[in-house]
Amino acid sequence: MNPSGEKTTASEIETNADGPGQTNTTASPRENKPSTSSNAEPYPPLGDGSIERNGPPALPFSKARAIVLVATLAGASFMNTMSLQAVVIILPAIGSDLDIPEQRLQWIVSAYSLAFGCFLLLWGRIADIYGKRLIFVAGSAWAAVMTLANAFVPNEIAFNLFRGLHGLGAAANVPTAIGILGTTFPPGKAKNYAFSAYAAGAPLGSVFGNLIAGFIAQYADWKWIFGVKAILAGMVAAAGFFVIPPPPPPPPSLEGQPNKIKQSVDWIGGALITVGMLALLYALTEGNVVGWDRPWIPVIIVVSLIIIAVFVFWQRHLEKKGERPPLMKVSIFKNKRFSAAMVIMGLFFASFNNFLVFATYFFQDYQGLSALQTTIRFIPTGVVGIVTAFVVALLLSRVPTYLLLVFGNVSMALACMLFAIPIPSNTTYFAFGLPAMILSVFGADTAWPSLTLFTSKSLPQEDQALGGALINSVGQMGRAIGLAISTAVQTAVMAKARGVPVMDVGETKPWDEPSLKGLRAANWMNFGYGVASLLIVLFVFRSSEVVGRAEPQTARSGGEEGIMNEEETGAERRRA
């Protein structure tokens, strides 16, 4: 079968593989019509698309180019995290220069996050249809220009606008980078290293973002931070233009036969999911700022959920009708393991991102450390992240996914617990802070490549960028919802400890006992996210195999894991 669900003809066997490392071995005697699968992904894999009996496929271009390619694509993850962390450090300086009140400073971060999270799915589908290389380069170049513009804008409104436009570019290149990795590398060690390197980009971006922002804020004008980020984003765009291989021409069966259906984008679905997620993330973000007692907050949340539900029904309608492709095939969620992977991603990143947020609050707001002193305490995450990425790359082809996910979630839960248990607050950083930082990176750099590689193998070639968008969207939703809940818990505990209503709780104060109780309560909540994620892994992934194995598998239209074949009957599977 080809990815669109049609039978593959004998003439297509030589040119149409279901994915890297897979080739069709049988043809349908019943149908003989051209494939209508998407023409976007046909990046030439690092090999001939087959796996030899005596070893992995050879790389058709040099290892040096493959390394530069992976580094370029990992740059998207690096720049995305750096863009968030670097700005957090310099918020007071930006607010002072642009006369932004403290209660509105969070919008400098939220404007980027909202645009990024809301446009992921739409950009992922556009990239799958019109070409990942084009969207990656364009998104990176756009991000570079918008970042540079932030250094010159004179007021709050313009600054937040360009931050949002920057997030729009990141929403284009981040899922596209995952899609290119998924379609370029065949199953095996090269693909494992590629996904692990991409996973390492996030903690490295966090560390370097903190370091660069800390040093520049200390010794120069904060505007130079945006100049540095613009230069790096421009380098990623230029490298992508030269290193990412262009898609090959369409196969002979499609030449001269333009297919309007396969080239179309579900703009209605794109508008629904974008508006729905924008409203939901906005309400969750504002709820922590203005208070959850504002009547319009729950109204926006309900409306956003209704819009998202309409999106799901619309996608199901398009999928059943079959006249044009939906933005996202909702039938993929009928597979228990795939759905569980998405829930795990949301819970895990609620735990991981919240750990970073509340660790920052602990060091900077409770212990009263400077931005640079706080940054130094996060340096181990970058150093350990590099080592962990290479170790995990080796383990992905040897250790079952189940064990990797168990290790990742246990590590993350323990990291949160170290900040939650009643250790004396003046205890040295090396006794609990350093171990927690190391454990958090063990968790992130183990769980993230395992889940992204599983998602990549689960979906067909023409949905790889969408898969990257989906897993990032789920992570963004988990982060936003998790932070809203943990912040609410922190505020409630602080209010109780101070004997005041929640609305009068005030801010976290240095060496203040109620503040410490609130931070610990929030970290217990983050610990709970990690435990919930672990329980799902234990129940759903126990029988999972090695996700990074390079052994050949039967070609299936739903990707190597056969996710899209869930609705086929046993007879249909025998005839395929």
Coordinates of C-alpha atoms in Angstrom, one line a residue:
M1 CA 0.0 0.0 0.0
N2 CA 1.1 3.5 -0.5
P3 CA 0.7 6.1 2.2
S4 CA -2.6 7.4 0.9
G5 CA -4.2 4.0 1.4
E6 CA -4.2 2.8 -2.3
K7 CA -2.7 -0.4 -3.4
T8 CA 0.7 -0.2 -4.9
T9 CA 1.1 -1.4 -8.5
A10 CA 3.8 -3.6 -9.8
S11 CA 5.3 -0.8 -11.7
E12 CA 5.6 1.2 -8.6
I13 CA 7.5 -1.4 -6.5
E14 CA 10.9 -0.3 -7.7
T15 CA 10.3 3.4 -7.1
N16 CA 7.8 3.7 -4.2
A17 CA 9.0 2.7 -0.7
D18 CA 6.8 3.2 2.3
G19 CA 9.6 4.7 4.2
P20 CA 13.3 4.7 4.8
G21 CA 14.6 1.2 5.0
Q22 CA 11.5 -0.3 3.6
T23 CA 10.5 -1.6 0.2
N24 CA 7.3 -3.1 -1.1
T25 CA 7.6 -6.8 -1.9
T26 CA 4.1 -7.5 -3.3
A27 CA 1.7 -5.8 -5.6
S28 CA -2.0 -5.8 -5.6
P29 CA -3.7 -7.8 -8.4
R30 CA -6.9 -5.8 -8.0
E31 CA -6.0 -2.2 -8.8
N32 CA -3.6 -0.5 -11.1
K33 CA -3.8 3.3 -10.6
P34 CA -1.2 5.8 -9.9
S35 CA -0.2 6.7 -6.4
T36 CA -1.7 9.9 -4.9
S37 CA 0.6 10.1 -1.9
S38 CA 2.1 13.4 -1.2
N39 CA 5.2 14.4 -3.2
A40 CA 6.8 16.0 -0.2
E41 CA 8.9 13.8 1.3
P42 CA 11.0 12.3 -0.9
Y43 CA 14.2 13.6 0.6
P44 CA 16.8 11.1 -0.6
P45 CA 17.5 8.9 2.4
L46 CA 21.1 8.4 3.6
G47 CA 21.1 5.1 1.8
D48 CA 19.2 3.5 -1.0
G49 CA 16.1 2.9 1.2
S50 CA 16.9 -0.7 1.9
I51 CA 18.7 -2.4 4.7
E52 CA 21.3 -5.0 3.7
R53 CA 21.4 -8.3 5.4
N54 CA 24.9 -7.9 6.6
G55 CA 24.8 -4.3 7.8
P56 CA 23.2 -0.9 7.8
P57 CA 22.7 1.1 4.6
A58 CA 25.7 3.1 3.5
L59 CA 25.7 6.9 3.5
P60 CA 25.7 8.3 -0.1
F61 CA 27.2 11.6 1.1
S62 CA 30.0 12.1 3.5
K63 CA 29.7 11.7 7.2
A64 CA 30.9 15.3 7.5
R65 CA 27.9 16.5 5.5
A66 CA 25.6 14.3 7.6
I67 CA 27.0 15.8 10.8
V68 CA 26.6 19.3 9.5
L69 CA 23.0 18.5 8.4
V70 CA 22.1 17.2 11.9
A71 CA 23.8 20.1 13.5
T72 CA 21.8 22.5 11.3
L73 CA 18.5 20.8 12.1
A74 CA 19.3 20.6 15.8
G75 CA 19.9 24.4 15.5
A76 CA 16.1 24.8 15.3
S77 CA 15.6 23.2 18.7
F78 CA 18.6 25.1 20.1
M79 CA 17.4 28.4 18.9
N80 CA 13.8 27.8 20.0
T81 CA 14.9 27.1 23.6
M82 CA 17.5 29.9 23.6
S83 CA 14.9 32.4 22.4
L84 CA 12.9 31.7 25.5
Q85 CA 15.6 31.4 28.1
A86 CA 17.7 34.4 27.1
V87 CA 14.7 36.7 27.2
V88 CA 13.6 35.5 30.6
I89 CA 17.0 36.6 32.1
I90 CA 16.7 40.2 30.7
L91 CA 13.0 40.8 31.4
P92 CA 13.7 43.5 34.0
A93 CA 16.1 45.4 31.7
I94 CA 13.6 45.3 28.8
G95 CA 10.8 46.5 31.1
S96 CA 12.9 49.4 32.4
D97 CA 13.9 50.6 28.9
L98 CA 10.5 50.3 27.3
D99 CA 8.5 51.3 30.4
I100 CA 6.6 48.0 30.6
P101 CA 4.9 47.4 34.0
E102 CA 6.0 44.3 35.8
Q103 CA 2.6 42.6 35.5
R104 CA 2.8 42.7 31.7
L105 CA 6.5 41.6 31.4
Q106 CA 5.4 38.0 31.0
W107 CA 3.8 38.8 27.6
I108 CA 7.3 39.2 26.2
V109 CA 7.7 35.5 26.7
S110 CA 4.0 34.6 26.1
A111 CA 3.8 36.3 22.7
Y112 CA 6.5 34.0 21.4
S113 CA 5.1 30.9 23.0
L114 CA 1.6 31.5 21.9
A115 CA 2.5 32.0 18.2
F116 CA 4.9 29.0 18.3
G117 CA 2.4 26.6 19.9
C118 CA -0.6 27.7 17.8
F119 CA 0.9 27.5 14.4
L120 CA 2.8 24.2 14.7
L121 CA 0.2 21.9 13.1
L122 CA -0.5 24.2 10.2
W123 CA 3.1 24.7 9.4
G124 CA 3.8 21.0 9.7
R125 CA 1.2 20.2 7.1
I126 CA 2.3 23.0 4.8
A127 CA 5.9 21.7 5.0
D128 CA 4.8 18.1 4.2
I129 CA 3.0 19.3 1.1
Y130 CA 5.2 22.1 -0.3
G131 CA 8.6 20.9 0.8
K132 CA 10.4 20.7 4.2
R133 CA 13.6 22.3 2.9
L134 CA 11.8 25.4 1.7
I135 CA 9.8 25.9 4.9
F136 CA 12.8 25.2 7.2
V137 CA 15.0 27.8 5.4
A138 CA 12.2 30.3 5.1
G139 CA 11.2 29.9 8.7
S140 CA 14.8 30.3 10.0
A141 CA 15.3 33.4 7.8
W142 CA 12.1 34.9 9.0
A143 CA 13.0 34.2 12.6
A144 CA 16.4 35.9 12.1
V145 CA 14.8 39.1 10.7
M146 CA 12.1 39.3 13.4
T147 CA 14.6 38.7 16.1
L148 CA 16.8 41.5 14.8
A149 CA 13.8 43.8 14.6
N150 CA 13.2 43.4 18.4
A151 CA 16.5 45.2 19.0
F152 CA 15.2 48.4 17.4
V153 CA 11.5 48.7 18.3
P154 CA 10.7 51.6 20.6
N155 CA 7.7 50.5 22.5
E156 CA 5.9 47.6 24.3
I157 CA 3.3 46.9 21.6
A158 CA 5.8 46.7 18.7
F159 CA 8.1 44.6 20.9
N160 CA 5.5 42.0 21.7
L161 CA 4.3 42.0 18.0
F162 CA 7.8 41.1 16.7
R163 CA 8.2 38.5 19.5
G164 CA 5.0 36.8 18.2
L165 CA 6.2 37.0 14.6
H166 CA 9.5 35.4 15.7
G167 CA 7.4 32.6 17.2
L168 CA 5.7 32.2 13.9
G169 CA 9.1 31.4 12.2
A170 CA 10.0 29.0 14.9
A171 CA 6.7 27.2 14.4
A172 CA 7.8 26.7 10.8
N173 CA 11.3 25.3 11.3
V174 CA 11.0 23.2 14.5
P175 CA 8.6 20.6 13.2
T176 CA 10.1 20.7 9.8
A177 CA 13.5 19.8 11.2
I178 CA 12.0 16.7 12.8
G179 CA 10.3 15.9 9.6
I180 CA 13.6 16.1 7.6
L181 CA 15.4 13.9 10.1
G182 CA 12.6 11.4 9.9
T183 CA 12.6 11.2 6.1
T184 CA 16.4 11.6 5.4
F185 CA 17.8 8.9 7.7
P186 CA 16.8 5.3 7.4
P187 CA 16.3 3.2 10.6
G188 CA 19.6 2.5 12.3
K189 CA 22.5 4.1 14.2
A190 CA 22.6 7.2 12.0
K191 CA 18.9 8.0 12.7
N192 CA 19.4 7.4 16.4
Y193 CA 22.3 9.7 16.6
A194 CA 20.4 12.3 14.6
F195 CA 17.3 12.3 16.9
S196 CA 19.5 12.3 20.0
A197 CA 21.5 15.2 18.8
Y198 CA 18.3 17.1 18.0
A199 CA 17.1 16.3 21.6
A200 CA 20.3 17.7 23.0
G201 CA 19.6 21.0 21.2
A202 CA 17.0 22.0 23.8
P203 CA 19.0 21.8 27.0
L204 CA 22.0 23.3 25.2
G205 CA 19.9 26.2 24.0
S206 CA 18.7 26.7 27.5
V207 CA 22.2 26.8 29.0
F208 CA 23.7 29.0 26.3
G209 CA 20.7 31.3 26.3
N210 CA 21.1 31.8 30.1
L211 CA 24.9 32.3 29.8
I212 CA 24.8 34.7 26.9
A213 CA 22.0 36.7 28.4
G214 CA 23.6 36.8 31.8
F215 CA 27.0 38.0 30.5
I216 CA 25.5 40.5 28.1
A217 CA 23.0 41.9 30.6
Q218 CA 25.9 42.2 33.1
Y219 CA 28.4 43.9 30.8
A220 CA 26.6 45.4 27.7
D221 CA 23.2 46.6 26.4
W222 CA 20.5 43.9 26.4
K223 CA 19.7 44.6 22.8
W224 CA 22.9 42.8 21.8
I225 CA 21.2 39.6 22.9
F226 CA 18.8 39.9 20.0
G227 CA 21.6 40.7 17.6
V228 CA 23.5 37.5 18.6
K229 CA 20.3 35.4 18.2
A230 CA 19.6 37.0 14.8
I231 CA 23.1 36.1 13.6
L232 CA 22.8 32.5 14.9
A233 CA 19.3 32.1 13.2
G234 CA 20.7 33.5 10.0
M235 CA 23.5 30.9 10.1
V236 CA 21.0 28.1 10.6
A237 CA 19.0 29.4 7.5
A238 CA 22.1 29.7 5.4
A239 CA 23.4 26.2 6.4
G240 CA 20.0 24.7 5.7
F241 CA 20.0 26.2 2.2
F242 CA 23.3 24.5 1.3
V243 CA 23.1 21.3 3.4
I244 CA 19.5 20.0 3.3
P245 CA 19.1 18.0 0.1
P246 CA 16.4 19.2 -2.2
P247 CA 13.4 16.8 -2.8
P248 CA 13.8 14.7 -6.0
P249 CA 11.5 15.1 -8.9
P250 CA 8.1 13.2 -8.7
P251 CA 8.1 9.6 -9.8
P252 CA 7.4 8.9 -13.5
S253 CA 3.8 7.8 -12.7
L254 CA 3.0 11.3 -11.5
E255 CA 4.8 13.5 -14.1
G256 CA 2.4 15.5 -16.1
Q257 CA -0.5 14.5 -13.8
P258 CA -0.8 17.2 -11.2
N259 CA -2.9 16.1 -8.3
K260 CA -4.9 19.0 -6.8
I261 CA -6.0 16.9 -3.9
K262 CA -2.6 16.0 -2.7
Q263 CA -1.4 19.6 -3.0
S264 CA -4.2 21.1 -1.0
V265 CA -4.0 22.3 2.6
D266 CA -7.0 22.1 4.8
W267 CA -7.2 25.8 5.6
I268 CA -10.5 25.5 7.5
G269 CA -8.9 22.9 9.8
G270 CA -5.8 25.0 10.1
A271 CA -7.9 28.1 11.1
L272 CA -9.9 26.1 13.6
I273 CA -7.0 24.5 15.4
T274 CA -4.9 27.7 15.4
V275 CA -7.8 29.8 16.8
G276 CA -8.7 27.1 19.3
M277 CA -5.1 26.7 20.6
L278 CA -4.5 30.4 20.7
A279 CA -7.6 31.0 22.8
L280 CA -6.8 28.1 25.2
L281 CA -3.1 29.0 25.7
Y282 CA -4.0 32.7 26.1
A283 CA -6.5 31.9 28.8
L284 CA -4.1 29.6 30.6
T285 CA -1.4 32.2 30.4
E286 CA -3.5 35.1 31.6
G287 CA -5.2 33.0 34.3
N288 CA -1.8 32.9 36.2
V289 CA -1.4 36.6 35.8
V290 CA -4.8 38.2 36.5
G291 CA -6.2 35.4 38.6
W292 CA -8.6 32.5 37.9
D293 CA -11.5 34.3 39.5
R294 CA -11.9 36.6 36.5
P295 CA -15.2 35.4 34.8
W296 CA -13.8 35.7 31.2
I297 CA -11.0 33.2 31.8
P298 CA -13.3 30.1 32.1
V299 CA -15.5 31.4 29.3
I300 CA -12.5 31.6 26.9
I301 CA -11.3 28.1 28.0
V302 CA -14.8 26.6 27.2
V303 CA -15.0 28.4 23.9
S304 CA -11.5 27.2 22.9
L305 CA -12.3 23.6 23.8
I306 CA -15.5 23.8 21.7
I307 CA -13.5 25.1 18.7
I308 CA -10.9 22.3 19.1
A309 CA -13.8 19.8 19.3
V310 CA -15.2 21.2 16.0
F311 CA -11.7 20.8 14.5
V312 CA -11.6 17.1 15.5
F313 CA -15.1 16.5 13.9
W314 CA -14.1 18.4 10.8
Q315 CA -10.9 16.3 10.4
R316 CA -12.9 13.1 10.9
H317 CA -15.4 14.2 8.3
L318 CA -12.6 14.9 5.7
E319 CA -10.9 11.7 6.5
K320 CA -14.1 9.7 5.9
K321 CA -15.2 11.6 2.9
G322 CA -11.8 11.1 1.2
E323 CA -12.1 13.9 -1.4
R324 CA -9.2 16.0 0.1
P325 CA -6.8 15.2 2.9
P326 CA -7.4 16.6 6.4
L327 CA -4.8 18.6 8.3
M328 CA -4.4 15.7 10.6
K329 CA -5.8 12.1 10.4
V330 CA -7.6 11.7 13.7
S331 CA -7.8 8.0 13.1
I332 CA -4.1 7.7 14.2
F333 CA -5.3 8.2 17.8
K334 CA -7.2 4.9 17.6
N335 CA -3.9 3.2 18.1
K336 CA -3.5 2.9 21.9
R337 CA 0.3 3.2 22.0
F338 CA 0.4 6.2 19.7
S339 CA -2.2 8.0 21.8
A340 CA -0.4 7.0 25.0
A341 CA 2.8 8.4 23.6
M342 CA 1.2 11.8 23.1
V343 CA -0.2 11.8 26.6
I344 CA 3.2 10.8 28.0
M345 CA 4.8 13.7 26.0
G346 CA 2.3 16.2 27.5
L347 CA 2.8 15.0 31.1
F348 CA 6.6 14.6 30.8
F349 CA 7.1 18.1 29.5
A350 CA 4.7 19.5 32.1
S351 CA 7.1 18.0 34.6
F352 CA 10.3 19.0 32.9
N353 CA 9.5 22.6 31.9
N354 CA 7.9 23.3 35.3
F355 CA 11.0 21.9 37.0
L356 CA 13.1 24.5 35.2
V357 CA 10.6 27.3 35.9
F358 CA 10.3 26.6 39.7
A359 CA 14.0 25.9 40.0
T360 CA 14.6 29.4 38.6
Y361 CA 12.1 30.8 41.1
F362 CA 13.9 29.0 43.9
F363 CA 17.4 30.2 43.1
Q364 CA 16.5 33.7 41.9
D365 CA 13.4 34.7 43.9
Y366 CA 13.7 32.7 47.1
Q367 CA 17.5 32.5 47.5
G368 CA 18.0 36.0 46.1
L369 CA 20.7 35.0 43.6
S370 CA 21.5 37.2 40.6
A371 CA 20.6 36.2 37.1
L372 CA 24.3 35.2 36.4
Q373 CA 24.5 33.1 39.6
T374 CA 21.3 31.4 38.7
T375 CA 22.6 30.7 35.2
I376 CA 25.7 29.1 36.5
R377 CA 23.6 26.6 38.4
F378 CA 22.0 25.5 35.2
I379 CA 25.3 24.9 33.3
P380 CA 25.4 21.2 34.3
T381 CA 22.3 20.6 32.2
G382 CA 24.1 21.5 29.0
V383 CA 27.3 19.6 29.8
V384 CA 25.5 16.4 30.9
G385 CA 23.0 16.8 28.0
I386 CA 25.8 16.4 25.4
V387 CA 27.1 13.2 27.0
T388 CA 23.6 11.8 27.6
A389 CA 22.6 12.4 24.0
F390 CA 25.5 10.3 22.7
V391 CA 24.9 7.5 25.2
V392 CA 21.1 7.4 24.4
A393 CA 21.9 7.3 20.7
L394 CA 23.7 4.0 21.3
L395 CA 21.0 2.6 23.5
L396 CA 18.1 3.4 21.1
S397 CA 19.2 0.5 18.9
R398 CA 19.8 -1.9 21.8
V399 CA 17.4 -1.2 24.6
P400 CA 13.6 -1.5 24.4
T401 CA 11.7 1.7 24.3
Y402 CA 9.8 0.7 27.4
L403 CA 13.0 0.7 29.5
L404 CA 14.2 4.0 28.1
L405 CA 10.9 5.7 28.9
V406 CA 10.9 4.2 32.4
F407 CA 14.4 5.5 33.1
G408 CA 13.5 8.9 31.6
N409 CA 10.4 9.4 33.7
V410 CA 11.9 8.1 36.9
S411 CA 14.8 10.5 36.5
M412 CA 12.5 13.4 35.9
A413 CA 10.2 12.5 38.8
L414 CA 13.2 12.3 41.2
A415 CA 14.6 15.6 40.0
C416 CA 11.3 17.3 41.0
M417 CA 11.2 15.4 44.3
L418 CA 14.6 16.7 45.3
F419 CA 13.2 20.3 45.1
A420 CA 9.9 19.2 46.9
I421 CA 11.1 17.3 50.0
P422 CA 11.9 19.4 53.1
I423 CA 15.6 19.7 52.7
P424 CA 17.0 22.7 54.7
S425 CA 16.9 25.6 52.4
N426 CA 20.5 26.6 53.1
T427 CA 21.8 23.2 52.1
T428 CA 24.6 23.4 49.5
Y429 CA 23.7 23.3 45.9
F430 CA 25.9 20.2 45.3
A431 CA 23.8 18.2 47.7
F432 CA 20.4 18.5 46.0
G433 CA 20.5 21.1 43.2
L434 CA 23.2 19.6 41.1
P435 CA 21.8 16.0 41.3
A436 CA 18.4 17.4 40.4
M437 CA 19.8 19.2 37.3
I438 CA 21.6 16.0 36.2
L439 CA 18.6 13.8 36.7
S440 CA 16.3 16.3 34.8
V441 CA 18.6 16.1 31.7
F442 CA 18.9 12.3 32.0
G443 CA 15.1 12.3 31.8
A444 CA 14.7 14.8 28.9
D445 CA 17.5 13.4 26.7
T446 CA 16.1 9.9 27.2
A447 CA 12.4 10.4 26.8
W448 CA 12.4 13.1 24.1
P449 CA 14.4 11.1 21.4
S450 CA 12.5 7.9 22.3
L451 CA 9.1 9.6 21.8
T452 CA 10.1 11.6 18.7
L453 CA 11.7 8.5 17.1
F454 CA 8.6 6.5 17.9
T455 CA 6.4 9.1 16.4
S456 CA 8.5 9.3 13.3
K457 CA 8.4 5.5 12.8
S458 CA 4.6 5.5 13.5
L459 CA 3.7 7.9 10.7
P460 CA 4.1 7.6 6.9
Q461 CA 6.6 9.6 5.0
E462 CA 4.2 12.3 3.8
D463 CA 3.3 13.1 7.5
Q464 CA 6.7 13.4 9.0
A465 CA 6.7 17.2 9.5
L466 CA 3.1 17.0 10.8
G467 CA 4.3 14.4 13.3
G468 CA 7.0 16.8 14.5
A469 CA 4.4 19.5 14.8
L470 CA 2.0 17.2 16.7
I471 CA 4.5 16.1 19.3
N472 CA 5.7 19.7 19.8
S473 CA 2.1 20.9 20.1
V474 CA 1.3 18.3 22.7
G475 CA 4.4 19.4 24.6
Q476 CA 3.3 23.0 24.5
M477 CA -0.1 22.1 25.7
G478 CA 1.3 20.0 28.5
R479 CA 3.7 22.8 29.5
A480 CA 0.9 25.4 29.6
I481 CA -1.7 23.3 31.4
G482 CA 0.9 21.9 33.8
L483 CA 2.3 25.4 34.6
A484 CA -1.2 26.7 35.2
I485 CA -2.1 23.9 37.7
S486 CA 1.3 24.0 39.5
T487 CA 1.2 27.8 39.8
A488 CA -2.4 27.6 41.2
V489 CA -1.1 25.0 43.8
Q490 CA 1.8 27.2 44.7
T491 CA -0.4 30.3 45.1
A492 CA -3.0 28.4 47.2
V493 CA -0.3 27.0 49.6
M494 CA 1.4 30.4 49.9
A495 CA -1.9 32.0 50.7
K496 CA -2.7 29.5 53.4
A497 CA 0.7 29.8 54.9
R498 CA 0.4 33.6 55.0
G499 CA -3.2 33.5 56.2
V500 CA -4.5 35.7 53.4
P501 CA -6.9 35.2 50.4
V502 CA -5.4 33.9 47.2
M503 CA -5.9 37.2 45.5
D504 CA -3.7 38.9 48.1
V505 CA -0.9 36.3 48.3
G506 CA 1.8 38.6 46.9
E507 CA 5.1 37.5 45.4
T508 CA 7.8 35.0 46.3
K509 CA 10.1 36.7 48.8
P510 CA 13.7 35.9 49.7
W511 CA 14.1 33.3 52.5
D512 CA 10.4 33.5 53.3
E513 CA 8.9 30.3 54.7
P514 CA 5.5 30.6 53.0
S515 CA 7.3 31.2 49.7
L516 CA 9.3 28.0 50.2
K517 CA 6.2 26.0 51.1
G518 CA 4.6 27.2 47.9
L519 CA 7.6 26.3 45.7
R520 CA 7.7 22.8 47.3
A521 CA 4.0 22.3 46.7
A522 CA 4.4 23.2 43.1
N523 CA 7.3 20.7 42.7
W524 CA 5.2 18.0 44.3
M525 CA 2.7 18.7 41.6
N526 CA 5.5 18.4 39.0
F527 CA 6.5 15.2 40.6
G528 CA 2.9 14.0 40.1
Y529 CA 3.1 14.7 36.4
G530 CA 6.2 12.6 36.2
V531 CA 4.7 9.7 38.1
A532 CA 1.5 9.8 36.0
S533 CA 3.6 9.7 32.8
L534 CA 5.6 6.7 34.3
L535 CA 2.4 4.8 35.1
I536 CA 1.2 5.1 31.5
V537 CA 4.5 3.9 30.3
L538 CA 4.3 0.8 32.6
F539 CA 0.8 -0.1 31.4
V540 CA 1.0 0.7 27.7
F541 CA 4.6 0.3 26.5
R542 CA 5.6 -2.9 28.4
S543 CA 5.6 -5.0 25.2
S544 CA 7.3 -2.3 23.0
E545 CA 10.3 -3.3 21.0
V546 CA 13.6 -1.5 20.2
V547 CA 12.5 1.8 18.5
G548 CA 15.9 2.4 17.0
R549 CA 16.5 -1.0 15.5
A550 CA 17.7 -1.1 11.9
E551 CA 16.3 -4.4 11.0
P552 CA 14.0 -4.5 7.9
Q553 CA 10.3 -4.6 8.6
T554 CA 7.3 -5.3 6.5
A555 CA 6.3 -2.3 4.4
R556 CA 3.1 -0.7 5.7
S557 CA 1.3 2.4 4.7
G558 CA 1.0 3.6 8.2
G559 CA 4.7 4.0 8.8
E560 CA 7.0 1.4 10.3
E561 CA 4.8 1.0 13.4
G562 CA 1.7 0.5 11.2
I563 CA -0.3 3.2 13.0
M564 CA -2.4 4.1 10.0
N565 CA -3.4 0.5 9.4
E566 CA -5.5 0.2 12.5
E567 CA -8.8 0.2 10.6
E568 CA -7.8 -2.5 8.2
T569 CA -9.5 -5.9 8.8
G570 CA -7.5 -9.1 9.0
A571 CA -8.6 -10.0 5.4
E572 CA -7.4 -6.7 4.1
R573 CA -4.0 -7.1 5.8
R574 CA -3.6 -10.5 4.1
R575 CA -4.5 -9.1 0.7
A576 CA -2.2 -6.1 1.0

